[in-house]
Tab-separated table of C-alpha atoms and ligand atoms in Angstrom:
chain	number	residue	atom	x	y	z
A	474	MET	CA	22.332	69.420	-48.671
A	475	ASN	CA	22.040	73.511	-48.452
A	476	PRO	CA	19.358	74.743	-50.717
A	477	TYR	CA	20.511	77.525	-53.373
A	478	LEU	CA	17.443	79.675	-53.507
A	479	SER	CA	15.586	80.899	-50.467
A	480	VAL	CA	12.625	82.766	-51.048
A	481	VAL	CA	11.130	84.598	-48.487
A	482	ILE	CA	8.270	85.971	-47.871
A	483	PRO	CA	6.236	88.259	-44.824
A	484	ILE	CA	2.548	87.271	-44.272
A	485	TYR	CA	0.427	89.380	-43.019
A	486	ASN	CA	-3.338	88.171	-42.931
A	487	GLU	CA	-3.600	86.964	-45.794
A	488	GLU	CA	-5.180	83.689	-45.965
A	489	ALA	CA	-7.451	84.896	-49.333
A	490	ASN	CA	-4.142	84.760	-51.186
A	491	ILE	CA	-1.556	81.763	-49.621
A	492	PRO	CA	-3.674	79.050	-51.799
A	493	GLN	CA	-2.259	80.841	-55.254
A	494	LEU	CA	0.829	81.966	-53.470
A	495	TRP	CA	1.765	78.615	-53.095
A	496	GLU	CA	-0.011	77.097	-56.708
A	497	ARG	CA	1.636	79.374	-58.973
A	498	LEU	CA	5.604	79.628	-56.243
A	499	ALA	CA	5.561	75.287	-56.496
A	500	LYS	CA	5.175	75.515	-60.200
A	501	VAL	CA	7.709	77.764	-61.104
A	502	LEU	CA	10.142	76.881	-58.007
A	503	ASP	CA	10.151	73.198	-58.982
A	504	GLY	CA	10.284	73.804	-62.981
A	505	ASN	CA	13.541	75.913	-62.437
A	506	PHE	CA	15.114	74.731	-59.207
A	507	THR	CA	16.083	71.314	-59.009
A	508	GLY	CA	19.153	68.869	-58.293
A	509	GLU	CA	22.486	70.920	-56.968
A	510	ARG	CA	20.145	73.644	-57.396
A	511	ASN	CA	17.479	73.483	-55.245
A	512	TRP	CA	15.337	76.177	-53.121
A	513	GLU	CA	13.360	76.802	-49.851
A	514	LEU	CA	11.022	78.978	-49.296
A	515	ILE	CA	10.336	81.184	-45.764
A	516	PHE	CA	7.526	82.111	-44.814
A	517	THR	CA	7.447	84.914	-41.468
A	518	ASP	CA	4.038	85.064	-40.175
A	519	ASP	CA	3.960	88.485	-39.232
A	520	GLY	CA	1.154	88.106	-36.389
A	521	SER	CA	-1.887	87.757	-38.848
A	522	LYS	CA	-5.311	87.960	-36.666
A	523	ASP	CA	-6.976	85.802	-39.433
A	524	ARG	CA	-6.055	81.647	-40.675
A	525	SER	CA	-2.810	82.676	-42.436
A	526	LEU	CA	-0.204	80.098	-39.873
A	527	MET	CA	-2.664	77.874	-39.990
A	528	MET	CA	-2.651	77.066	-43.339
A	529	LEU	CA	1.282	78.098	-43.777
A	530	LEU	CA	1.540	75.267	-40.718
A	531	GLU	CA	-0.202	72.760	-43.024
A	532	LEU	CA	2.204	73.443	-46.213
A	533	ALA	CA	4.990	73.586	-43.775
A	534	LYS	CA	4.071	69.841	-42.911
A	535	SER	CA	3.633	68.613	-46.825
A	536	GLU	CA	6.741	70.329	-47.794
A	537	PRO	CA	10.003	69.765	-45.931
A	538	ARG	CA	11.400	72.815	-48.088
A	539	ILE	CA	9.007	75.513	-46.556
A	540	LYS	CA	10.402	77.349	-43.097
A	541	VAL	CA	8.056	78.841	-40.767
A	542	VAL	CA	8.868	82.166	-39.176
A	543	GLU	CA	5.552	82.493	-36.252
A	544	PHE	CA	6.166	86.391	-34.235
A	545	ASN	CA	4.521	86.645	-31.295
A	546	ARG	CA	2.822	90.042	-32.460
A	547	ASN	CA	2.756	92.132	-35.640
A	548	TYR	CA	5.834	93.920	-35.882
A	549	GLY	CA	5.579	95.059	-40.116
A	550	GLN	CA	6.594	93.865	-43.476
A	551	HIS	CA	10.215	95.095	-42.483
A	552	SER	CA	11.138	92.768	-39.322
A	553	ALA	CA	9.300	89.754	-41.005
A	554	ILE	CA	12.014	89.728	-43.950
A	555	PHE	CA	14.634	90.166	-41.004
A	556	ALA	CA	13.283	87.158	-38.957
A	557	ALA	CA	13.509	85.504	-42.494
A	558	LEU	CA	16.369	86.497	-43.774
A	559	ALA	CA	18.171	85.274	-40.187
A	560	GLU	CA	16.984	81.868	-41.359
A	561	VAL	CA	17.837	81.794	-44.328
A	562	GLU	CA	20.516	78.968	-46.079
A	563	GLY	CA	20.754	79.451	-49.681
A	564	ARG	CA	23.158	81.352	-52.348
A	565	VAL	CA	20.834	83.413	-53.670
A	566	VAL	CA	17.638	84.675	-51.284
A	567	VAL	CA	14.793	86.761	-53.388
A	568	THR	CA	11.603	88.404	-51.671
A	569	LEU	CA	8.023	88.869	-52.634
A	570	ASP	CA	5.227	89.710	-51.520
A	571	ALA	CA	2.431	87.270	-50.411
A	572	ASP	CA	-0.645	89.073	-52.100
A	573	LEU	CA	0.857	87.999	-55.844
A	574	GLN	CA	1.291	91.627	-56.624
A	575	ASN	CA	4.646	90.518	-57.769
A	576	PRO	CA	4.886	87.737	-59.666
A	577	PRO	CA	6.428	84.225	-58.454
A	578	GLU	CA	7.444	84.049	-62.271
A	579	GLU	CA	9.536	86.501	-62.664
A	580	ILE	CA	12.019	84.820	-59.985
A	581	PRO	CA	13.895	82.779	-62.696
A	582	LYS	CA	15.071	86.289	-64.513
A	583	LEU	CA	16.123	88.071	-60.827
A	584	VAL	CA	18.226	84.689	-59.775
A	585	ALA	CA	20.016	85.077	-63.254
A	586	LYS	CA	21.244	88.660	-62.729
A	587	ILE	CA	22.393	87.198	-59.605
A	588	GLU	CA	24.101	84.577	-61.543
A	589	GLU	CA	25.283	87.583	-63.978
A	590	GLY	CA	27.550	88.824	-60.826
A	591	TYR	CA	25.652	91.198	-59.538
A	592	ASP	CA	25.029	91.327	-55.986
A	593	VAL	CA	21.184	93.197	-55.890
A	594	VAL	CA	18.577	93.325	-58.249
A	595	GLY	CA	15.499	94.816	-57.973
A	596	GLY	CA	12.501	94.986	-59.606
A	597	TRP	CA	10.619	97.690	-62.073
A	598	ARG	CA	7.230	96.874	-61.573
A	599	GLN	CA	5.274	98.116	-64.929
A	600	GLY	CA	2.694	99.499	-65.314
A	601	ARG	CA	1.314	99.852	-61.761
A	602	GLU	CA	-0.677	103.217	-63.368
A	603	GLU	CA	-3.442	100.218	-63.543
A	604	ASN	CA	-3.163	98.805	-60.531
A	605	ASP	CA	-2.108	100.456	-58.082
A	606	SER	CA	-4.761	104.489	-56.622
A	607	VAL	CA	-3.759	108.019	-56.930
A	608	PHE	CA	-3.236	107.376	-53.091
A	609	ARG	CA	-0.726	104.877	-53.177
A	610	ARG	CA	1.514	105.201	-55.790
A	611	LEU	CA	1.711	109.374	-55.011
A	612	PRO	CA	4.170	108.798	-52.094
A	613	SER	CA	6.228	105.844	-53.410
A	614	LYS	CA	7.114	108.545	-55.770
A	615	VAL	CA	7.799	110.682	-53.475
A	616	VAL	CA	9.554	107.944	-51.538
A	617	ASN	CA	10.908	106.841	-54.152
A	618	ALA	CA	12.675	110.237	-55.696
A	619	ILE	CA	14.236	110.566	-52.205
A	620	THR	CA	15.363	107.557	-51.341
A	621	ARG	CA	17.157	107.718	-54.726
A	622	ARG	CA	18.848	111.385	-53.473
A	623	THR	CA	19.681	109.970	-49.875
A	624	THR	CA	21.324	106.889	-51.009
A	625	GLY	CA	22.873	108.333	-54.132
A	626	VAL	CA	21.695	104.786	-56.304
A	627	LYS	CA	19.852	106.240	-59.338
A	628	LEU	CA	16.493	102.918	-58.796
A	629	HIS	CA	13.437	103.368	-60.350
A	630	ASP	CA	11.371	101.442	-57.528
A	631	TYR	CA	12.377	101.094	-54.122
A	632	GLY	CA	9.410	100.317	-53.391
A	633	CYS	CA	9.189	96.897	-55.239
A	634	MET	CA	9.624	94.036	-52.689
A	635	LEU	CA	10.124	91.512	-55.632
A	636	ARG	CA	14.261	91.716	-55.288
A	637	ALA	CA	17.037	89.374	-55.602
A	638	TYR	CA	20.256	89.571	-53.131
A	639	SER	CA	23.390	87.541	-53.241
A	640	ARG	CA	24.424	85.603	-49.790
A	641	GLU	CA	27.110	88.402	-49.041
A	642	VAL	CA	24.532	90.907	-48.938
A	643	VAL	CA	22.085	89.527	-46.762
A	644	ASP	CA	24.646	88.143	-44.315
A	645	ALA	CA	26.527	92.039	-44.132
A	646	MET	CA	22.252	93.712	-43.614
A	647	LEU	CA	21.771	91.408	-40.553
A	648	LEU	CA	25.097	92.705	-38.551
A	649	CYS	CA	23.148	96.259	-38.581
A	650	LYS	CA	21.081	95.888	-35.325
A	651	GLU	CA	19.540	99.181	-35.969
A	652	ARG	CA	15.267	98.863	-35.456
A	653	SER	CA	14.507	101.128	-38.541
A	654	SER	CA	15.935	99.790	-40.975
A	655	PHE	CA	14.189	100.153	-45.130
A	656	ILE	CA	15.359	96.600	-46.516
A	657	PRO	CA	16.213	97.634	-50.457
A	658	ALA	CA	18.350	101.245	-49.597
A	659	LEU	CA	19.833	98.880	-46.860
A	660	ALA	CA	20.911	96.498	-48.895
A	661	ASN	CA	22.472	98.904	-51.478
A	662	SER	CA	24.373	100.032	-48.772
A	663	PHE	CA	26.238	96.706	-48.952
A	664	ALA	CA	25.953	96.051	-53.008
A	665	LYS	CA	28.626	97.035	-55.094
A	666	ARG	CA	26.850	95.720	-58.342
A	667	ILE	CA	23.039	97.212	-58.823
A	668	THR	CA	20.608	96.458	-61.698
A	669	GLU	CA	17.207	96.755	-61.150
A	670	VAL	CA	14.896	94.173	-64.486
A	671	PRO	CA	11.349	94.991	-65.326
A	672	VAL	CA	8.386	93.223	-63.007
A	673	ALA	CA	5.653	93.115	-64.245
A	674	HIS	CA	2.836	93.674	-62.148
A	675	ALA	CA	-0.685	92.498	-60.627
A	676	GLU	CA	-3.565	93.825	-58.883
A	677	ARG	CA	-3.853	92.758	-55.413
A	678	ALA	CA	-5.038	88.962	-55.745
A	679	ALA	CA	-7.464	89.470	-52.594
A	680	GLY	CA	-7.178	91.513	-49.602
A	681	ASP	CA	-6.051	95.035	-49.227
A	682	SER	CA	-3.140	97.054	-48.831
A	683	LYS	CA	-1.572	96.681	-45.190
A	684	TYR	CA	-0.287	100.131	-45.850
A	685	GLY	CA	-1.767	103.166	-44.371
A	686	LEU	CA	-0.286	106.958	-44.869
A	687	TRP	CA	0.725	106.966	-41.328
A	688	LYS	CA	2.802	103.956	-42.430
A	689	LEU	CA	3.936	105.122	-45.711
A	690	ILE	CA	5.345	108.570	-43.926
A	691	ASN	CA	6.646	106.440	-40.687
A	692	LEU	CA	8.982	104.557	-43.403
A	693	GLN	CA	9.676	107.725	-45.227
A	694	PHE	CA	11.185	109.182	-42.252
A	695	ASP	CA	12.876	105.970	-41.386
A	696	LEU	CA	14.961	106.168	-44.313
A	697	LEU	CA	15.664	109.763	-44.595
A	698	THR	CA	17.174	110.055	-41.106
A	699	SER	CA	18.983	106.147	-40.661
A	700	PHE	CA	20.392	106.876	-44.230
A	701	SER	CA	21.840	109.834	-44.633
A	702	LEU	CA	22.592	113.180	-42.512
A	703	LEU	CA	21.097	115.377	-45.534
A	704	PRO	CA	18.569	116.967	-42.900
A	705	LEU	CA	20.629	118.044	-40.524
A	706	GLN	CA	22.766	119.923	-42.819
A	707	MET	CA	20.110	121.139	-44.418
A	708	LEU	CA	19.121	122.756	-41.413
A	709	SER	CA	22.370	124.723	-40.959
A	710	VAL	CA	21.844	125.934	-44.696
A	711	LEU	CA	18.503	126.887	-44.022
A	712	GLY	CA	19.521	128.846	-40.821
A	713	VAL	CA	22.531	130.357	-43.009
A	714	LEU	CA	19.839	131.399	-45.508
A	715	VAL	CA	17.625	133.109	-42.636
A	716	SER	CA	19.677	134.683	-41.478
A	717	ALA	CA	20.932	136.920	-44.474
A	718	LEU	CA	17.737	136.795	-44.965
A	719	GLY	CA	16.907	138.782	-41.900
A	720	MET	CA	20.135	140.971	-42.135
A	721	GLY	CA	19.013	142.077	-45.721
A	722	PHE	CA	16.191	143.202	-44.343
A	723	GLY	CA	17.636	145.473	-41.464
A	724	VAL	CA	19.874	147.027	-44.286
A	725	TYR	CA	16.805	148.145	-45.869
A	726	LEU	CA	14.838	149.239	-42.969
A	727	LEU	CA	17.682	151.253	-42.308
A	728	ILE	CA	17.933	152.834	-45.210
A	729	TYR	CA	14.482	153.343	-45.355
A	730	ARG	CA	14.372	154.578	-41.916
A	731	MET	CA	17.371	157.409	-43.285
A	732	LEU	CA	15.136	158.423	-47.007
A	733	HIS	CA	12.003	158.808	-44.500
A	734	PRO	CA	12.820	160.028	-41.180
A	735	ASP	CA	8.520	160.717	-40.521
A	736	ARG	CA	7.384	156.720	-41.470
A	737	THR	CA	9.061	155.796	-38.662
A	738	VAL	CA	6.379	152.920	-37.079
A	739	GLU	CA	5.416	151.865	-40.840
A	740	GLY	CA	7.384	148.183	-41.027
A	741	VAL	CA	5.496	147.026	-37.729
A	742	PHE	CA	3.935	144.531	-39.209
A	743	THR	CA	5.909	143.254	-42.011
A	744	LEU	CA	7.974	142.996	-38.857
A	745	PHE	CA	6.063	140.360	-36.870
A	746	ALA	CA	5.604	138.588	-40.462
A	747	ILE	CA	8.660	137.806	-40.798
A	748	LEU	CA	9.366	137.104	-37.087
A	749	PHE	CA	6.305	134.678	-36.941
A	750	MET	CA	7.949	132.532	-40.144
A	751	PHE	CA	11.435	132.632	-38.500
A	752	ILE	CA	9.946	130.954	-35.558
A	753	GLY	CA	7.791	128.307	-37.869
A	754	ALA	CA	11.083	127.458	-39.502
A	755	GLN	CA	12.856	127.556	-35.661
A	756	PHE	CA	10.157	125.335	-34.618
A	757	LEU	CA	10.643	122.488	-37.823
A	758	ALA	CA	14.245	122.527	-37.301
A	759	PHE	CA	13.345	121.728	-32.996
A	760	GLY	CA	11.006	118.778	-34.823
A	761	LEU	CA	13.678	117.070	-37.345
A	762	LEU	CA	16.790	117.254	-34.258
A	763	GLY	CA	13.364	115.891	-31.698
A	764	GLU	CA	13.408	112.984	-34.937
A	765	TYR	CA	16.937	112.140	-34.685
A	766	ILE	CA	17.130	112.175	-30.576
A	767	GLY	CA	13.674	110.057	-30.763
A	768	ARG	CA	15.259	107.479	-32.735
A	769	ILE	CA	18.630	107.751	-31.389
A	770	TYR	CA	16.659	107.240	-28.233
A	771	VAL	CA	15.599	104.050	-29.092
A	772	GLU	CA	18.604	102.079	-30.511
A	773	VAL	CA	20.477	103.490	-27.229
A	774	ARG	CA	17.670	101.506	-25.597
A	775	ASP	CA	18.671	97.858	-27.688
A	776	ARG	CA	15.193	96.400	-27.243
A	777	PRO	CA	14.601	93.415	-29.810
A	778	ARG	CA	13.709	94.393	-33.302
A	779	TYR	CA	10.901	91.295	-33.134
A	780	MET	CA	10.691	88.313	-31.044
A	781	VAL	CA	10.176	84.452	-32.555
A	782	LYS	CA	8.232	82.549	-30.945
A	783	LYS	CA	8.765	79.153	-33.025
A	784	VAL	CA	10.567	78.605	-35.653
A	785	HIS	CA	8.430	75.842	-37.797
A	786	GLN	CA	9.655	73.213	-40.174
A	787	HIS	CA	8.514	69.978	-40.356
A	788	SER	CA	10.885	66.696	-39.876
A	789	LEU	CA	14.290	68.786	-40.418
A	790	LYS	CA	14.209	70.910	-37.187
A	791	SER	CA	12.001	72.599	-35.413
A	792	GLN	CA	12.932	74.160	-31.981
A	793	ALA	CA	12.026	77.823	-30.300
A	794	THR	CA	14.469	80.428	-31.074
A	795	SER	CA	15.815	83.112	-28.609
A	796	PRO	CA	15.128	86.174	-29.157
A	797	LYS	CA	17.516	88.745	-31.855
B	735	UDP	N1	3.347	92.711	-43.982
B	735	UDP	C1	3.794	91.997	-43.885
B	735	UDP	N2	2.970	92.863	-41.758
B	735	UDP	C2	2.684	93.893	-42.144
B	735	UDP	C3	2.112	94.097	-43.418
B	735	UDP	C4	2.070	93.656	-44.361
B	735	UDP	O1	3.948	91.391	-43.132
B	735	UDP	O2	2.482	95.123	-40.977
B	735	UDP	C5	3.536	91.714	-45.493
B	735	UDP	C6	2.049	91.378	-46.430
B	735	UDP	O3	1.348	90.410	-46.282
B	735	UDP	C7	2.691	91.813	-47.855
B	735	UDP	C8	4.029	92.858	-47.769
B	735	UDP	O4	3.958	92.728	-46.492
B	735	UDP	O5	2.903	90.773	-47.490
B	735	UDP	C9	3.133	93.743	-48.809
B	735	UDP	O6	1.723	94.215	-47.922
B	735	UDP	P1	1.093	95.127	-48.923
B	735	UDP	O7	0.486	94.430	-49.905
B	735	UDP	O8	-0.240	95.392	-47.661
B	735	UDP	O9	1.897	96.565	-48.755
B	735	UDP	P2	1.704	97.130	-51.045
B	735	UDP	O10	1.037	96.441	-51.714
B	735	UDP	O11	0.030	98.433	-50.204
B	735	UDP	O12	2.925	98.612	-50.519
B	736	MG	MG1	0.491	94.248	-52.200
């Protein structure tokens, strides 16, 4: 019998969190999802260098409802989630982080919303101030603001990975072959009814955040370029503005010269300053174009997004899969 609920968790060096994570998950899942509404749990080991994979395999041995997707190296959180999504069998899919920042106890709340008929349910983290540093929150704020603008869906919290999806949305996402995808935004583009529920947010139980500033910047570029052409269109607007300014300045200089024919050389340095400003703007534009072209290049090469070494599941199936 197919499970009803699939819970998807990416794991990268989380050995310190796995025991508590499993303990709390087991309690919630067994307490709320039984019989017809059975659950399955899919972990992706994203090339962990610690004992995470071993621990997951141990778990899978003791519980046939656990699947473990093993990557051959680290491909990042979103690829890890994608690989797990490719394995889901449930009608409702919930994703969450392994570090217990997303309390597993909130899962039934999200599932209930899906049952009300929503396609996507996002968690909206409450009380984040106490748990994350300013340096982790500020980039998130920017990410949220830009995502709201580029995707046109007004949610408070795109970064929260405690989310639930209907199976239809997951299937649609799996059809997307692009490499740089930000799952919450991608899901929203396939959903008709989207909602948000407040969820508790805790401090990372153990270990450090796997996201540095650079990874966040990269994620932001992914978001901007894969979900909108707005930056490219902004370039044209900028171009028009700059030419208008230039023309205005030309007219001003012309009039100034006619009024003061004796002071012709004075403005040279002003001109330089303005010229450099324009050159700067041009380079910025080149950079942006380059960003898109680079991404087109990556897509055209069409290399696999990740390599699954093996999918482990005890007693039901255990087979090597071909790369997606
Ligand atoms: N993660 C992953 N691959 C990575 C980085 C992170 O699978 O390359 C997982 C990690 O194990 C965790 C989740 O993604 O379950 C979120 O990571 P983290 O808590 O470090 O991110 P933050 O909470 O700082 O956004
Ligand atoms: Mg975290």
